[in-house]
PDB file of C-alpha atoms in Angstrom:
ATOM      1  CA  VAL A   1       4.059 -43.816 137.836  1.00 89.00           C
ATOM      2  CA  THR A   2       2.862 -44.131 134.565  1.00 92.00           C
ATOM      3  CA  PHE A   3       3.144 -47.236 132.394  1.00 94.00           C
ATOM      4  CA  PHE A   4       3.511 -46.683 127.835  1.00 91.00           C
ATOM      5  CA  PRO A   5       2.513 -47.051 125.297  1.00 94.00           C
ATOM      6  CA  ALA A   6      -1.488 -48.034 125.954  1.00 94.00           C
ATOM      7  CA  VAL A   7      -0.900 -50.906 123.516  1.00 95.00           C
ATOM      8  CA  LEU A   8       0.620 -52.810 121.443  1.00 94.00           C
ATOM      9  CA  THR A   9       0.271 -55.108 118.436  1.00 95.00           C
ATOM     10  CA  LEU A  10       2.900 -57.655 116.968  1.00 95.00           C
ATOM     11  CA  PRO A  11       3.328 -60.077 115.325  1.00 95.00           C
ATOM     12  CA  ALA A  12       4.956 -63.505 117.169  1.00 94.00           C
ATOM     13  CA  GLY A  13       8.819 -63.685 116.968  1.00 93.00           C
ATOM     14  CA  ASP A  14       8.456 -59.903 117.223  1.00 95.00           C
ATOM     15  CA  SER A  15       9.771 -58.251 120.748  1.00 95.00           C
ATOM     16  CA  ALA A  16       7.695 -55.684 123.080  1.00 96.00           C
ATOM     17  CA  THR A  17       8.918 -52.663 124.275  1.00 96.00           C
ATOM     18  CA  PHE A  18       7.262 -50.718 127.734  1.00 96.00           C
ATOM     19  CA  PHE A  19       8.022 -47.675 129.436  1.00 95.00           C
ATOM     20  CA  CYS A  20       7.990 -47.350 133.187  1.00 95.00           C
ATOM     21  CA  ASN A  21       8.074 -43.544 134.337  1.00 93.00           C
ATOM     22  CA  ILE A  22       8.411 -42.282 137.710  1.00 89.00           C
ATOM     23  CA  SER A  23       7.976 -38.934 139.334  1.00 83.00           C
ATOM     24  CA  MET A  24       9.464 -38.815 143.331  1.00 70.00           C
ATOM     25  CA  GLU A  25       8.708 -35.351 145.275  1.00 63.00           C
ATOM     26  CA  ASN A  26      11.617 -36.159 147.783  1.00 59.00           C
ATOM     27  CA  ASP A  27      14.246 -38.486 146.593  1.00 61.00           C
ATOM     28  CA  SER A  28      16.723 -38.282 149.025  1.00 58.00           C
ATOM     29  CA  GLY A  29      18.501 -41.164 147.978  1.00 66.00           C
ATOM     30  CA  SER A  30      16.112 -43.472 149.886  1.00 73.00           C
ATOM     31  CA  GLU A  31      16.239 -47.127 147.557  1.00 81.00           C
ATOM     32  CA  TYR A  32      13.569 -48.646 146.233  1.00 86.00           C
ATOM     33  CA  SER A  33      12.929 -51.006 142.870  1.00 90.00           C
ATOM     34  CA  ILE A  34      10.617 -51.831 139.346  1.00 92.00           C
ATOM     35  CA  ASN A  35       8.318 -54.285 139.277  1.00 93.00           C
ATOM     36  CA  TRP A  36       6.648 -55.545 136.236  1.00 93.00           C
ATOM     37  CA  TYR A  37       3.260 -57.260 135.971  1.00 94.00           C
ATOM     38  CA  LYS A  38       1.371 -58.804 133.853  1.00 93.00           C
ATOM     39  CA  GLU A  39      -2.768 -60.170 134.126  1.00 90.00           C
ATOM     40  CA  ILE A  40      -4.484 -62.497 132.497  1.00 76.00           C
ATOM     41  CA  ASN A  41      -8.110 -62.072 131.755  1.00 73.00           C
ATOM     42  CA  HIS A  42      -8.201 -59.556 134.484  1.00 75.00           C
ATOM     43  CA  SER A  43      -7.162 -62.191 136.919  1.00 75.00           C
ATOM     44  CA  GLN A  44      -4.798 -61.364 139.904  1.00 81.00           C
ATOM     45  CA  ALA A  45      -1.231 -60.004 138.347  1.00 87.00           C
ATOM     46  CA  GLN A  46       2.264 -62.041 138.359  1.00 90.00           C
ATOM     47  CA  LYS A  47       5.049 -60.672 139.103  1.00 92.00           C
ATOM     48  CA  ILE A  48       7.153 -60.889 136.243  1.00 93.00           C
ATOM     49  CA  ALA A  49      10.732 -58.830 136.490  1.00 93.00           C
ATOM     50  CA  GLU A  50      12.523 -56.671 138.977  1.00 93.00           C
ATOM     51  CA  ILE A  51      15.392 -54.077 138.514  1.00 93.00           C
ATOM     52  CA  SER A  52      16.741 -51.943 141.461  1.00 90.00           C
ATOM     53  CA  ARG A  53      17.668 -48.322 141.358  1.00 86.00           C
ATOM     54  CA  ASN A  54      21.258 -48.955 141.589  1.00 88.00           C
ATOM     55  CA  ASN A  55      20.760 -52.076 138.800  1.00 91.00           C
ATOM     56  CA  PRO A  56      21.271 -50.812 135.514  1.00 91.00           C
ATOM     57  CA  GLN A  57      20.464 -53.907 133.343  1.00 92.00           C
ATOM     58  CA  MET A  58      18.734 -57.087 134.489  1.00 92.00           C
ATOM     59  CA  LYS A  59      18.456 -59.913 131.302  1.00 92.00           C
ATOM     60  CA  THR A  60      16.080 -63.136 131.383  1.00 91.00           C
ATOM     61  CA  ASP A  61      15.604 -65.297 128.418  1.00 92.00           C
ATOM     62  CA  LYS A  62      12.181 -63.871 128.112  1.00 94.00           C
ATOM     63  CA  TYR A  63      13.002 -59.639 129.522  1.00 95.00           C
ATOM     64  CA  LEU A  64      15.736 -57.395 129.390  1.00 95.00           C
ATOM     65  CA  LEU A  65      15.798 -54.564 131.630  1.00 95.00           C
ATOM     66  CA  THR A  66      17.281 -50.989 131.488  1.00 95.00           C
ATOM     67  CA  ASN A  67      18.002 -48.554 133.910  1.00 93.00           C
ATOM     68  CA  HIS A  68      17.389 -45.029 132.243  1.00 91.00           C
ATOM     69  CA  THR A  69      16.368 -43.223 135.735  1.00 87.00           C
ATOM     70  CA  PRO A  70      13.561 -41.471 135.977  1.00 88.00           C
ATOM     71  CA  ALA A  71      12.376 -43.807 133.098  1.00 92.00           C
ATOM     72  CA  PHE A  72      12.934 -47.927 133.197  1.00 94.00           C
ATOM     73  CA  LYS A  73      12.519 -50.109 129.892  1.00 95.00           C
ATOM     74  CA  ILE A  74      11.393 -53.728 129.642  1.00 95.00           C
ATOM     75  CA  GLU A  75      11.364 -55.378 126.730  1.00 96.00           C
ATOM     76  CA  ILE A  76       9.281 -59.029 125.865  1.00 95.00           C
ATOM     77  CA  LEU A  77      11.547 -60.761 123.885  1.00 95.00           C
ATOM     78  CA  ASN A  78      10.598 -63.418 121.080  1.00 95.00           C
ATOM     79  CA  LEU A  79       6.786 -63.313 121.606  1.00 95.00           C
ATOM     80  CA  HIS A  80       4.339 -65.465 121.616  1.00 94.00           C
ATOM     81  CA  GLN A  81       0.511 -65.732 121.125  1.00 93.00           C
ATOM     82  CA  ASN A  82       0.089 -66.408 124.902  1.00 92.00           C
ATOM     83  CA  ASP A  83       2.595 -63.648 125.984  1.00 93.00           C
ATOM     84  CA  SER A  84      -1.128 -61.194 124.805  1.00 92.00           C
ATOM     85  CA  GLY A  85      -2.557 -59.931 128.076  1.00 91.00           C
ATOM     86  CA  SER A  86      -2.460 -56.519 130.140  1.00 94.00           C
ATOM     87  CA  TYR A  87       0.910 -55.368 131.916  1.00 95.00           C
ATOM     88  CA  TYR A  88       1.627 -52.420 134.620  1.00 95.00           C
ATOM     89  CA  CYS A  89       4.832 -51.470 136.691  1.00 95.00           C
ATOM     90  CA  GLY A  90       4.854 -50.692 140.369  1.00 92.00           C
ATOM     91  CA  LEU A  91       7.221 -48.468 142.354  1.00 90.00           C
ATOM     92  CA  ILE A  92       8.350 -50.310 145.751  1.00 88.00           C
ATOM     93  CA  ALA A  93      10.329 -47.684 148.427  1.00 82.00           C
ATOM     94  CA  PHE A  94      11.894 -49.092 150.967  1.00 76.00           C
ATOM     95  CA  PHE A  95      11.903 -48.060 154.612  1.00 66.00           C
ATOM     96  CA  GLU A  96       8.711 -45.883 154.062  1.00 66.00           C
ATOM     97  CA  PRO A  97       5.394 -47.120 154.762  1.00 64.00           C
ATOM     98  CA  ASP A  98       2.645 -46.923 152.252  1.00 59.00           C
ATOM     99  CA  LYS A  99       4.774 -46.051 149.336  1.00 76.00           C
ATOM    100  CA  VAL A 100       3.863 -48.852 147.042  1.00 81.00           C
ATOM    101  CA  MET A 101       2.522 -47.018 143.661  1.00 88.00           C
ATOM    102  CA  GLU A 102       1.068 -48.731 140.453  1.00 90.00           C
ATOM    103  CA  SER A 103       0.607 -47.386 137.591  1.00 92.00           C
ATOM    104  CA  ASN A 104      -1.819 -47.911 134.775  1.00 93.00           C
ATOM    105  CA  ARG A 105      -2.319 -50.813 132.379  1.00 92.00           C
ATOM    106  CA  SER A 106      -1.389 -50.997 128.942  1.00 94.00           C
ATOM    107  CA  HIS A 107      -2.735 -53.923 126.912  1.00 94.00           C
ATOM    108  CA  LEU A 108      -0.244 -56.757 124.215  1.00 94.00           C
ATOM    109  CA  VAL A 109      -2.025 -58.640 121.293  1.00 94.00           C
ATOM    110  CA  VAL A 110       0.453 -60.776 119.710  1.00 95.00           C
ATOM    111  CA  THR A 111      -1.001 -62.176 116.360  1.00 94.00           C
ATOM    112  CA  ALA A 112      -0.235 -64.915 114.299  1.00 91.00           C
ATOM    113  CA  ALA A 113       3.602 -65.056 112.270  1.00 87.00           C
ATOM    114  CA  PRO A 114       3.173 -64.230 108.889  1.00 85.00           C
ATOM    115  CA  VAL A 115       3.328 -66.901 106.175  1.00 82.00           C
ATOM    116  CA  LYS A 116       6.652 -66.991 104.274  1.00 75.00           C
ATOM    117  CA  THR A 117       6.859 -67.739 100.959  1.00 67.00           C
ATOM    118  CA  ASN A 118       8.839 -70.674  99.592  1.00 63.00           C
ATOM    119  CA  ALA A 119      11.888 -69.407  97.717  1.00 55.00           C
ATOM    120  CA  THR A 120      11.320 -72.285  95.266  1.00 56.00           C
ATOM    121  CA  ASP A 121       8.075 -70.069  93.885  1.00 54.00           C
ATOM    122  CA  GLU A 122       9.829 -67.051  93.491  1.00 53.00           C
ATOM    123  CA  PRO A 123      11.616 -68.023  90.615  1.00 50.00           C
ATOM    124  CA  GLU A 124       9.013 -69.435  88.848  1.00 51.00           C
ATOM    125  CA  THR A 125       7.153 -66.226  89.269  1.00 50.00           C
ATOM    126  CA  GLU A 126      10.222 -64.362  87.669  1.00 49.00           C
ATOM    127  CA  GLU A 127       9.933 -66.118  84.781  1.00 50.00           C
ATOM    128  CA  SER A 128       6.379 -65.887  84.482  1.00 57.00           C
ATOM    129  CA  ASN A 129       6.691 -62.127  84.599  1.00 65.00           C
ATOM    130  CA  PRO A 130       9.363 -60.977  82.097  1.00 64.00           C
ATOM    131  CA  PRO A 131      11.428 -57.830  82.900  1.00 72.00           C
ATOM    132  CA  ASP A 132      10.060 -54.424  81.471  1.00 79.00           C
ATOM    133  CA  HIS A 133      12.972 -53.869  79.502  1.00 78.00           C
ATOM    134  CA  VAL A 134      12.312 -57.339  77.589  1.00 82.00           C
ATOM    135  CA  LYS A 135       8.160 -56.549  76.943  1.00 84.00           C
ATOM    136  CA  ALA A 136       9.953 -53.043  75.714  1.00 86.00           C
ATOM    137  CA  MET A 137      11.943 -54.586  73.989  1.00 86.00           C
ATOM    138  CA  LEU A 138       9.454 -56.674  71.903  1.00 87.00           C
ATOM    139  CA  LEU A 139       6.834 -54.445  71.421  1.00 87.00           C
ATOM    140  CA  GLY A 140       9.597 -52.391  69.891  1.00 88.00           C
ATOM    141  CA  ILE A 141      10.522 -55.042  67.456  1.00 92.00           C
ATOM    142  CA  LEU A 142       6.508 -55.874  67.022  1.00 89.00           C
ATOM    143  CA  LEU A 143       5.887 -51.908  65.926  1.00 88.00           C
ATOM    144  CA  LEU A 144       9.129 -52.289  63.570  1.00 89.00           C
ATOM    145  CA  VAL A 145       8.034 -55.425  61.270  1.00 90.00           C
ATOM    146  CA  GLY A 146       4.216 -53.212  61.509  1.00 87.00           C
ATOM    147  CA  VAL A 147       5.873 -50.484  59.943  1.00 88.00           C
ATOM    148  CA  ILE A 148       7.619 -52.035  56.943  1.00 91.00           C
ATOM    149  CA  VAL A 149       4.499 -54.503  56.472  1.00 88.00           C
ATOM    150  CA  LEU A 150       2.595 -51.381  55.432  1.00 87.00           C
ATOM    151  CA  LEU A 151       4.837 -50.113  53.437  1.00 88.00           C
ATOM    152  CA  ILE A 152       5.458 -52.383  51.309  1.00 89.00           C
ATOM    153  CA  PHE A 153       1.470 -53.025  51.173  1.00 84.00           C
ATOM    154  CA  GLY A 154       1.151 -49.480  50.293  1.00 83.00           C
ATOM    155  CA  TYR A 155       3.720 -49.688  47.578  1.00 82.00           C
ATOM    156  CA  HIS A 156       2.105 -52.123  46.052  1.00 79.00           C
ATOM    157  CA  THR A 157      -1.063 -50.742  45.897  1.00 81.00           C
ATOM    158  CA  VAL A 158       0.143 -48.136  44.589  1.00 77.00           C
ATOM    159  CA  THR A 159       1.769 -49.723  41.699  1.00 77.00           C
ATOM    160  CA  TYR A 160      -1.504 -52.062  40.866  1.00 72.00           C
ATOM    161  CA  ARG A 161      -3.719 -48.696  40.845  1.00 70.00           C
ATOM    162  CA  ARG A 162      -0.927 -47.508  37.761  1.00 68.00           C
ATOM    163  CA  GLY A 163      -0.775 -50.008  35.503  1.00 61.00           C
ATOM    164  CA  GLY A 164      -1.649 -53.235  37.441  1.00 54.00           C
ATOM    165  CA  THR A 165       2.141 -54.772  36.557  1.00 52.00           C
ATOM    166  CA  ILE A 166       5.365 -53.225  38.080  1.00 50.00           C
ATOM    167  CA  PRO A 167       6.695 -51.228  35.475  1.00 52.00           C
ATOM    168  CA  GLU A 168      10.447 -52.690  33.896  1.00 57.00           C
ATOM    169  CA  GLU A 169      13.303 -50.565  33.785  1.00 57.00           C
ATOM    170  CA  LYS A 170      14.424 -49.833  30.359  1.00 61.00           C
ATOM    171  CA  PRO A 171      17.970 -50.290  29.186  1.00 59.00           C
ATOM    172  CA  PRO A 172      19.458 -46.846  28.741  1.00 61.00           C
ATOM    173  CA  VAL A 173      19.842 -45.661  25.042  1.00 60.00           C
ATOM    174  CA  LEU A 174      23.374 -44.522  24.741  1.00 58.00           C
ATOM    175  CA  PRO A 175      23.045 -40.627  22.401  1.00 58.00           C
ATOM    176  CA  MET A 176      24.587 -42.142  18.677  1.00 60.00           C
ATOM    177  CA  SER A 177      26.160 -39.448  16.443  1.00 55.00           C
ATOM    178  CA  THR A 178      25.666 -39.058  12.811  1.00 55.00           C
ATOM    179  CA  MET A 179      27.039 -36.528  10.060  1.00 53.00           C
ATOM    180  CA  ASP A 180      25.239 -34.857   7.344  1.00 53.00           C
ATOM    181  CA  TYR A 181      26.707 -32.746   4.289  1.00 52.00           C
ATOM    182  CA  GLY A 182      25.800 -29.860   2.624  1.00 56.00           C
ATOM    183  CA  VAL A 183      27.248 -26.731   0.620  1.00 53.00           C
ATOM    184  CA  LEU A 184      27.873 -23.664   2.576  1.00 52.00           C
ATOM    185  CA  GLU A 185      27.586 -20.671   0.170  1.00 55.00           C
ATOM    186  CA  PHE A 186      28.911 -16.738   0.757  1.00 52.00           C
ATOM    187  CA  GLN A 187      27.165 -13.935  -0.556  1.00 55.00           C
ATOM    188  CA  ARG A 188      28.223 -10.839  -1.344  1.00 56.00           C
ATOM    189  CA  ASP A 189      26.946  -7.251   0.699  1.00 55.00           C
ATOM    190  CA  PRO A 190      24.944  -5.732  -1.694  1.00 56.00           C
ATOM    191  CA  CYS A 191      25.677  -2.338   0.038  1.00 55.00           C
ATOM    192  CA  PRO A 192      29.105  -0.760  -1.126  1.00 54.00           C
ATOM    193  CA  CYS A 193      31.135  -0.028   1.730  1.00 51.00           C
ATOM    194  CA  VAL A 194      32.766   3.212   1.917  1.00 51.00           C
ATOM    195  CA  LEU A 195      35.885   3.656   3.150  1.00 49.00           C
ATOM    196  CA  THR A 196      36.633   6.701   5.767  1.00 50.00           C
ATOM    197  CA  GLU A 197      40.492   6.300   4.423  1.00 52.00           C
ATOM    198  CA  THR A 198      42.240   5.731   0.520  1.00 52.00           C
ATOM    199  CA  GLN A 199      43.816   2.548   1.245  1.00 55.00           C
ATOM    200  CA  PRO A 200      44.381  -0.270  -1.068  1.00 56.00           C
ATOM    201  CA  VAL A 201      42.194  -3.191  -0.875  1.00 55.00           C
ATOM    202  CA  ASP A 202      43.428  -6.659   0.004  1.00 60.00           C
ATOM    203  CA  GLN A 203      41.224  -9.058  -1.729  1.00 64.00           C
ATOM    204  CA  THR A 204      41.281 -11.850  -0.805  1.00 66.00           C
ATOM    205  CA  GLU A 205      40.414 -15.294  -2.774  1.00 68.00           C
ATOM    206  CA  TYR A 206      40.070 -18.956  -2.100  1.00 67.00           C
ATOM    207  CA  ALA A 207      39.541 -21.764  -4.081  1.00 68.00           C
ATOM    208  CA  THR A 208      39.238 -25.651  -3.994  1.00 69.00           C
ATOM    209  CA  ILE A 209      40.525 -27.481  -6.537  1.00 66.00           C
ATOM    210  CA  VAL A 210      39.622 -31.061  -7.224  1.00 65.00           C
ATOM    211  CA  PHE A 211      42.144 -33.246  -9.145  1.00 62.00           C
ATOM    212  CA  PRO A 212      40.665 -36.142 -11.267  1.00 62.00           C
ATOM    213  CA  GLU A 213      41.581 -39.832 -10.102  1.00 60.00           C
ATOM    214  CA  GLU A 214      44.105 -40.705 -12.828  1.00 59.00           C
ATOM    215  CA  LYS A 215      43.786 -43.592 -14.758  1.00 58.00           C
ATOM    216  CA  PRO A 216      46.010 -46.737 -14.650  1.00 59.00           C
ATOM    217  CA  ILE A 217      48.650 -46.192 -18.022  1.00 60.00           C
ATOM    218  CA  THR A 218      47.278 -49.530 -20.788  1.00 63.00           C
ATOM    219  CA  PRO A 219      49.593 -49.690 -23.926  1.00 66.00           C
ATOM    220  CA  GLU A 220      47.643 -48.648 -25.785  1.00 67.00           C
ATOM    221  CA  ARG A 221      46.994 -45.321 -23.937  1.00 61.00           C
ATOM    222  CA  ARG A 222      51.143 -44.888 -23.943  1.00 65.00           C
ATOM    223  CA  LYS A 223      50.956 -46.089 -27.716  1.00 66.00           C
ATOM    224  CA  LYS A 224      48.578 -42.713 -28.403  1.00 64.00           C
ATOM    225  CA  HIS A 225      50.525 -40.954 -26.155  1.00 60.00           C
ATOM    226  CA  GLN A 226      53.529 -41.270 -28.293  1.00 65.00           C
ATOM    227  CA  ASP A 227      51.593 -40.836 -31.397  1.00 58.00           C
TER     228      ASP A 227
END
């Protein structure tokens, strides 16, 4: 008869599960049962539960026993610190003399229940620690503002080095057209040109006739003209 696991350490409020495994060489259908025992400080053992071969399951307020022949499972429910101690199982075979077999001891240690945090403290923690995406957005805004300030500072620095003041923009100068007068002269080519064929030369000359402005006719001029 074996009992396992050898050691269990669990907090209060959980459930502890142990297995009792039996092995019978000649299982001729004889009746037997499994008893569970608990020892405290190596004192006298106390029987805590029992299940027979033909019983598939047995449950109390504290223990749940399940028959998985040849293995039997015991669950200790809703642990308390006073459940700590040594546990083992025993095989009781009926109608046969000297058929009481005990298993090895396993140790159960029940620790204090974990301290639960108050639900009212969680929102304060969330408010004090903003999410990661909010931090990233704020960092990006700060970087952008820093770049803009550096650009403005650099622009003013370059302007100050060049002239000390920002150059004023001059209005665009509109182009003005002017008219000039001159005399265009034409000169004849001194070299005589030899014509390959004798053809009458068509020479055209142009002249400009300027008419003087007429004076108004007075009575005296009309008389002279008649004379």
